[in-house]
Short mmCIF file of C-alpha atoms in Angstrom, two decimals:
data_model
loop_
_atom_site.label_atom_id
_atom_site.label_comp_id
_atom_site.label_asym_id
_atom_site.label_seq_id
_atom_site.Cartn_x
_atom_site.Cartn_y
_atom_site.Cartn_z
CA UNK A 1 0.14 0.01 0.04
CA UNK A 2 2.77 2.35 0.76
CA UNK A 3 4.26 1.88 -2.96
CA UNK A 4 0.62 2.44 -4.42
CA UNK A 5 0.09 5.70 -2.28
CA UNK A 6 3.80 6.79 -3.28
CA UNK A 7 3.12 6.12 -7.06
CA UNK A 8 -0.51 7.10 -7.68
CA UNK A 9 0.59 9.53 -10.36
CA UNK A 10 2.57 6.78 -12.16
CA UNK A 11 -0.32 4.37 -11.94
CA UNK A 12 -2.78 6.85 -13.26
CA UNK A 13 -0.61 7.83 -16.13
CA UNK A 14 -0.06 4.28 -17.28
CA UNK A 15 -3.72 3.59 -16.94
CA UNK A 16 -4.70 6.38 -19.19
CA UNK A 17 -1.90 5.52 -21.75
CA UNK A 18 -3.07 1.90 -21.61
CA UNK A 19 -6.81 2.89 -22.25
CA UNK A 20 -5.86 5.26 -25.15
CA UNK A 21 -3.62 2.63 -26.80
CA UNK A 22 -6.36 -0.05 -26.60
CA UNK A 23 -9.48 1.96 -27.39
CA UNK A 24 -8.13 4.02 -30.27
CA UNK A 25 -7.41 1.11 -32.47
CA UNK A 26 -10.69 -0.44 -31.88
CA UNK A 27 -12.39 2.72 -33.08
CA UNK A 28 -10.22 2.87 -36.15
CA UNK A 29 -10.61 -0.66 -36.88
CA UNK A 30 -14.42 -0.55 -36.60
CA UNK A 31 -14.26 2.33 -39.14
CA UNK A 32 -12.26 0.31 -41.54
CA UNK A 33 -13.98 -3.00 -40.93
CA UNK A 34 -17.57 -1.97 -41.74
CA UNK A 35 -16.86 -0.41 -45.12
CA UNK A 36 -14.69 -3.61 -45.97
CA UNK A 37 -17.60 -5.85 -44.65
CA UNK A 38 -20.13 -4.08 -46.97
CA UNK A 39 -17.96 -4.37 -49.90
CA UNK A 40 -17.52 -8.21 -49.21
CA UNK A 41 -21.11 -8.58 -48.87
CA UNK A 42 -21.82 -6.65 -52.03
CA UNK A 43 -19.28 -8.69 -54.08
CA UNK A 44 -19.53 -12.06 -52.44
CA UNK A 45 -16.37 -13.50 -53.93
CA UNK A 46 -14.28 -11.17 -51.74
CA UNK A 47 -15.72 -12.40 -48.48
CA UNK A 48 -13.67 -15.60 -48.14
CA UNK A 49 -10.36 -14.04 -49.12
CA UNK A 50 -10.79 -11.20 -46.85
CA UNK A 51 -11.68 -13.32 -43.66
CA UNK A 52 -8.81 -15.85 -44.71
CA UNK A 53 -6.35 -12.79 -44.96
CA UNK A 54 -7.67 -11.25 -41.64
CA UNK A 55 -6.87 -14.90 -39.95
CA UNK A 56 -3.35 -14.60 -41.36
CA UNK A 57 -2.83 -11.32 -40.07
CA UNK A 58 -4.23 -12.00 -36.58
CA UNK A 59 -1.84 -15.19 -36.44
CA UNK A 60 1.35 -12.83 -36.55
CA UNK A 61 2.88 -12.54 -33.15
CA UNK A 62 2.23 -9.06 -31.52
CA UNK A 63 5.83 -8.91 -30.50
CA UNK A 64 7.14 -9.34 -33.90
CA UNK A 65 4.74 -6.76 -35.38
CA UNK A 66 5.58 -4.11 -32.75
CA UNK A 67 9.31 -4.62 -33.54
CA UNK A 68 8.93 -4.66 -37.42
CA UNK A 69 6.34 -1.78 -37.82
CA UNK A 70 9.03 1.06 -36.98
CA UNK A 71 10.94 0.03 -39.96
CA UNK A 72 7.76 -0.33 -42.31
CA UNK A 73 6.35 3.05 -41.16
CA UNK A 74 9.50 4.85 -40.73
CA UNK A 75 8.58 5.73 -37.13
CA UNK A 76 10.51 5.69 -34.08
CA UNK A 77 10.62 2.58 -32.01
CA UNK A 78 9.24 4.25 -28.96
CA UNK A 79 6.38 5.97 -31.08
CA UNK A 80 2.87 5.07 -29.79
CA UNK A 81 1.92 4.97 -33.66
CA UNK A 82 3.47 1.66 -33.75
CA UNK A 83 1.15 0.01 -31.22
CA UNK A 84 -1.94 1.80 -32.50
CA UNK A 85 -1.25 0.61 -36.05
CA UNK A 86 -0.62 -2.87 -34.91
CA UNK A 87 -3.69 -3.04 -32.89
CA UNK A 88 -5.66 -1.49 -35.61
CA UNK A 89 -4.58 -4.35 -37.84
CA UNK A 90 -5.63 -7.05 -35.18
CA UNK A 91 -8.97 -5.23 -34.83
CA UNK A 92 -9.85 -5.33 -38.53
CA UNK A 93 -8.60 -8.85 -38.86
CA UNK A 94 -10.85 -9.96 -36.15
CA UNK A 95 -13.96 -7.74 -36.91
CA UNK A 96 -14.23 -8.26 -40.68
CA UNK A 97 -15.67 -11.68 -40.11
CA UNK A 98 -18.30 -10.32 -37.69
CA UNK A 99 -19.35 -7.36 -40.05
CA UNK A 100 -19.71 -9.72 -42.90
CA UNK A 101 -21.80 -12.28 -40.88
CA UNK A 102 -23.95 -9.48 -39.33
CA UNK A 103 -24.66 -7.79 -42.79
CA UNK A 104 -25.47 -11.24 -44.16
CA UNK A 105 -27.95 -11.96 -41.29
CA UNK A 106 -30.32 -9.13 -42.35
CA UNK A 107 -33.46 -10.95 -43.72
CA UNK A 108 -33.97 -10.68 -47.46
CA UNK A 109 -37.56 -9.64 -46.93
CA UNK A 110 -36.36 -6.97 -44.55
CA UNK A 111 -34.05 -5.57 -47.22
CA UNK A 112 -36.65 -5.87 -50.08
CA UNK A 113 -39.31 -3.95 -47.90
CA UNK A 114 -36.63 -1.26 -46.98
CA UNK A 115 -36.07 -0.82 -50.84
CA UNK A 116 -39.85 -0.83 -51.52
CA UNK A 117 -40.47 2.16 -49.28
CA UNK A 118 -37.73 4.09 -50.76
CA UNK A 119 -34.31 2.93 -48.83
CA UNK A 120 -31.70 2.60 -51.33
CA UNK A 121 -27.87 2.02 -51.53
CA UNK A 122 -25.83 3.39 -48.73
CA UNK A 123 -29.13 4.98 -47.08
CA UNK A 124 -30.55 1.32 -46.51
CA UNK A 125 -27.21 0.03 -45.20
CA UNK A 126 -27.05 2.79 -42.60
CA UNK A 127 -30.65 2.93 -41.80
CA UNK A 128 -31.59 -0.65 -41.93
CA UNK A 129 -28.75 -3.32 -42.40
CA UNK A 130 -26.33 -1.91 -39.90
CA UNK A 131 -28.70 -1.61 -36.95
CA UNK A 132 -29.82 -5.29 -37.50
CA UNK A 133 -26.11 -6.25 -37.69
CA UNK A 134 -25.24 -4.44 -34.55
CA UNK A 135 -25.64 -7.56 -32.19
CA UNK A 136 -23.31 -9.67 -34.34
CA UNK A 137 -20.95 -6.93 -34.88
CA UNK A 138 -20.79 -6.02 -31.11
CA UNK A 139 -20.04 -9.68 -30.40
CA UNK A 140 -16.66 -9.22 -32.35
CA UNK A 141 -16.21 -5.76 -30.91
CA UNK A 142 -16.40 -7.15 -27.42
CA UNK A 143 -13.81 -9.70 -28.10
CA UNK A 144 -11.48 -7.50 -29.83
CA UNK A 145 -11.63 -4.72 -27.22
CA UNK A 146 -10.62 -7.17 -24.43
CA UNK A 147 -7.90 -8.68 -26.77
CA UNK A 148 -6.59 -5.20 -27.26
CA UNK A 149 -6.37 -4.32 -23.59
CA UNK A 150 -4.45 -7.49 -22.96
CA UNK A 151 -2.08 -6.90 -26.01
CA UNK A 152 -1.23 -3.46 -24.99
CA UNK A 153 0.90 -4.74 -22.09
CA UNK A 154 3.12 -6.51 -24.69
CA UNK A 155 4.12 -3.23 -25.90
CA UNK A 156 6.22 -2.80 -22.87
CA UNK A 157 8.73 -5.14 -24.61
CA UNK A 158 9.53 -1.79 -26.89
CA UNK A 159 9.00 0.65 -24.08
CA UNK A 160 5.47 1.46 -24.45
CA UNK A 161 2.91 -0.71 -22.76
CA UNK A 162 0.69 1.28 -20.50
CA UNK A 163 0.06 -0.84 -17.39
CA UNK A 164 2.73 -3.33 -18.85
CA UNK A 165 5.38 -1.03 -17.81
CA UNK A 166 4.24 -1.68 -14.19
CA UNK A 167 5.06 -5.48 -15.19
CA UNK A 168 8.59 -4.49 -16.29
CA UNK A 169 9.16 -2.33 -13.30
CA UNK A 170 8.12 -5.02 -10.88
CA UNK A 171 10.22 -7.58 -12.67
CA UNK A 172 13.33 -5.34 -12.92
CA UNK A 173 13.30 -4.72 -9.24
CA UNK A 174 12.06 -8.06 -8.15
CA UNK A 175 9.10 -6.39 -6.49
CA UNK A 176 5.64 -8.03 -6.83
CA UNK A 177 3.25 -5.03 -5.98
CA UNK A 178 3.69 -3.13 -9.35
CA UNK A 179 3.01 -6.49 -11.17
CA UNK A 180 -0.04 -7.16 -9.05
CA UNK A 181 -1.44 -3.64 -9.53
CA UNK A 182 -0.78 -4.04 -13.34
CA UNK A 183 -2.83 -7.22 -13.38
CA UNK A 184 -5.65 -6.04 -11.32
CA UNK A 185 -6.16 -2.77 -13.32
CA UNK A 186 -5.89 -4.51 -16.78
CA UNK A 187 -8.65 -7.03 -15.66
CA UNK A 188 -10.89 -4.10 -14.16
CA UNK A 189 -10.26 -2.10 -17.42
CA UNK A 190 -11.50 -5.10 -19.61
CA UNK A 191 -14.56 -5.84 -17.49
CA UNK A 192 -15.43 -2.18 -17.49
CA UNK A 193 -15.01 -1.86 -21.16
CA UNK A 194 -17.07 -5.02 -21.91
CA UNK A 195 -19.74 -3.70 -19.53
CA UNK A 196 -19.64 -0.41 -21.43
CA UNK A 197 -20.23 -2.20 -24.74
CA UNK A 198 -22.87 -4.28 -23.48
CA UNK A 199 -24.83 -1.14 -22.27
CA UNK A 200 -24.08 0.57 -25.64
CA UNK A 201 -25.52 -2.34 -27.68
CA UNK A 202 -28.70 -2.27 -25.44
CA UNK A 203 -29.12 1.41 -26.19
CA UNK A 204 -28.59 0.93 -29.97
CA UNK A 205 -30.83 -2.24 -30.11
CA UNK A 206 -34.01 -1.25 -28.09
CA UNK A 207 -36.22 -3.63 -29.96
CA UNK A 208 -33.80 -6.62 -28.96
CA UNK A 209 -35.29 -6.20 -25.47
CA UNK A 210 -37.81 -8.91 -24.94
CA UNK A 211 -40.30 -8.40 -22.24
CA UNK A 212 -41.61 -11.56 -20.85
CA UNK A 213 -45.47 -11.68 -21.16
CA UNK A 214 -47.39 -11.26 -17.89
CA UNK A 215 -49.05 -14.50 -16.87
CA UNK A 216 -52.79 -14.10 -16.93
CA UNK A 217 -54.57 -14.61 -13.59
CA UNK A 218 -56.82 -17.59 -13.67
#
C-alpha cells in the first residue's frame, strides 16, 4: 500500500496510456472493417479471401509486429503510432468476419421491404442493415476490445505498454506489487470496457429487449 500511495501519479498515467492505446485502435478498426464488410457482402467473392487474410494477419505474433512496424512505417521505436497501427490491424482482422456475418444476417424480406419504401444504397445500409447487424458486430467488438487491452501490455517490450510497464518495473526490481497492480487494473479495465459495450449495444438495439409476457390470472 505504501508503494501504491507513493506512485499514484505513475499508476494513473500508465492507466490512461493503456486505455488510449487499446481503445483508439478499436475505433479505427471498426471504421475500416465496416466498409470492408459491406464491400465483401456486395461482392461475395471477396468475403472468403478477406476473412482468410484477416486470419493470417491475426496469427502474426504481436511482439514481432511491434518490432517490425517502425521499419515499415518509418517511425521511431518508442512511438505510440506503432502500437496503434499494430492493434488496428488486429482489430480489423477480427472484426471483418463479424461485420460480414452481421450484414448477411439481415433477412432478405426486410431488405426488400426497405427498398420498396424508398431506402436504397448507402441509405439502406446505414438505416436498416447496420442496425440489424449490430448484435453480431458487437460480439466481435467485445472480443477485440478485451484482446486489445490484453495486448497493449506486450508493448512494454519496446518501452510503450501502459500498465505493462508496471510489469517491467516489478520484474526489474524483483518487486511483486507493481505487477499485481498492473494485472488487477488490466482486468478491471477489460471488465469495464466489456460492460460499457454491453450497455451501448442495449441502447443501439432497443427492439432486442424482450419483455416476458405477464401471466394471466386464472
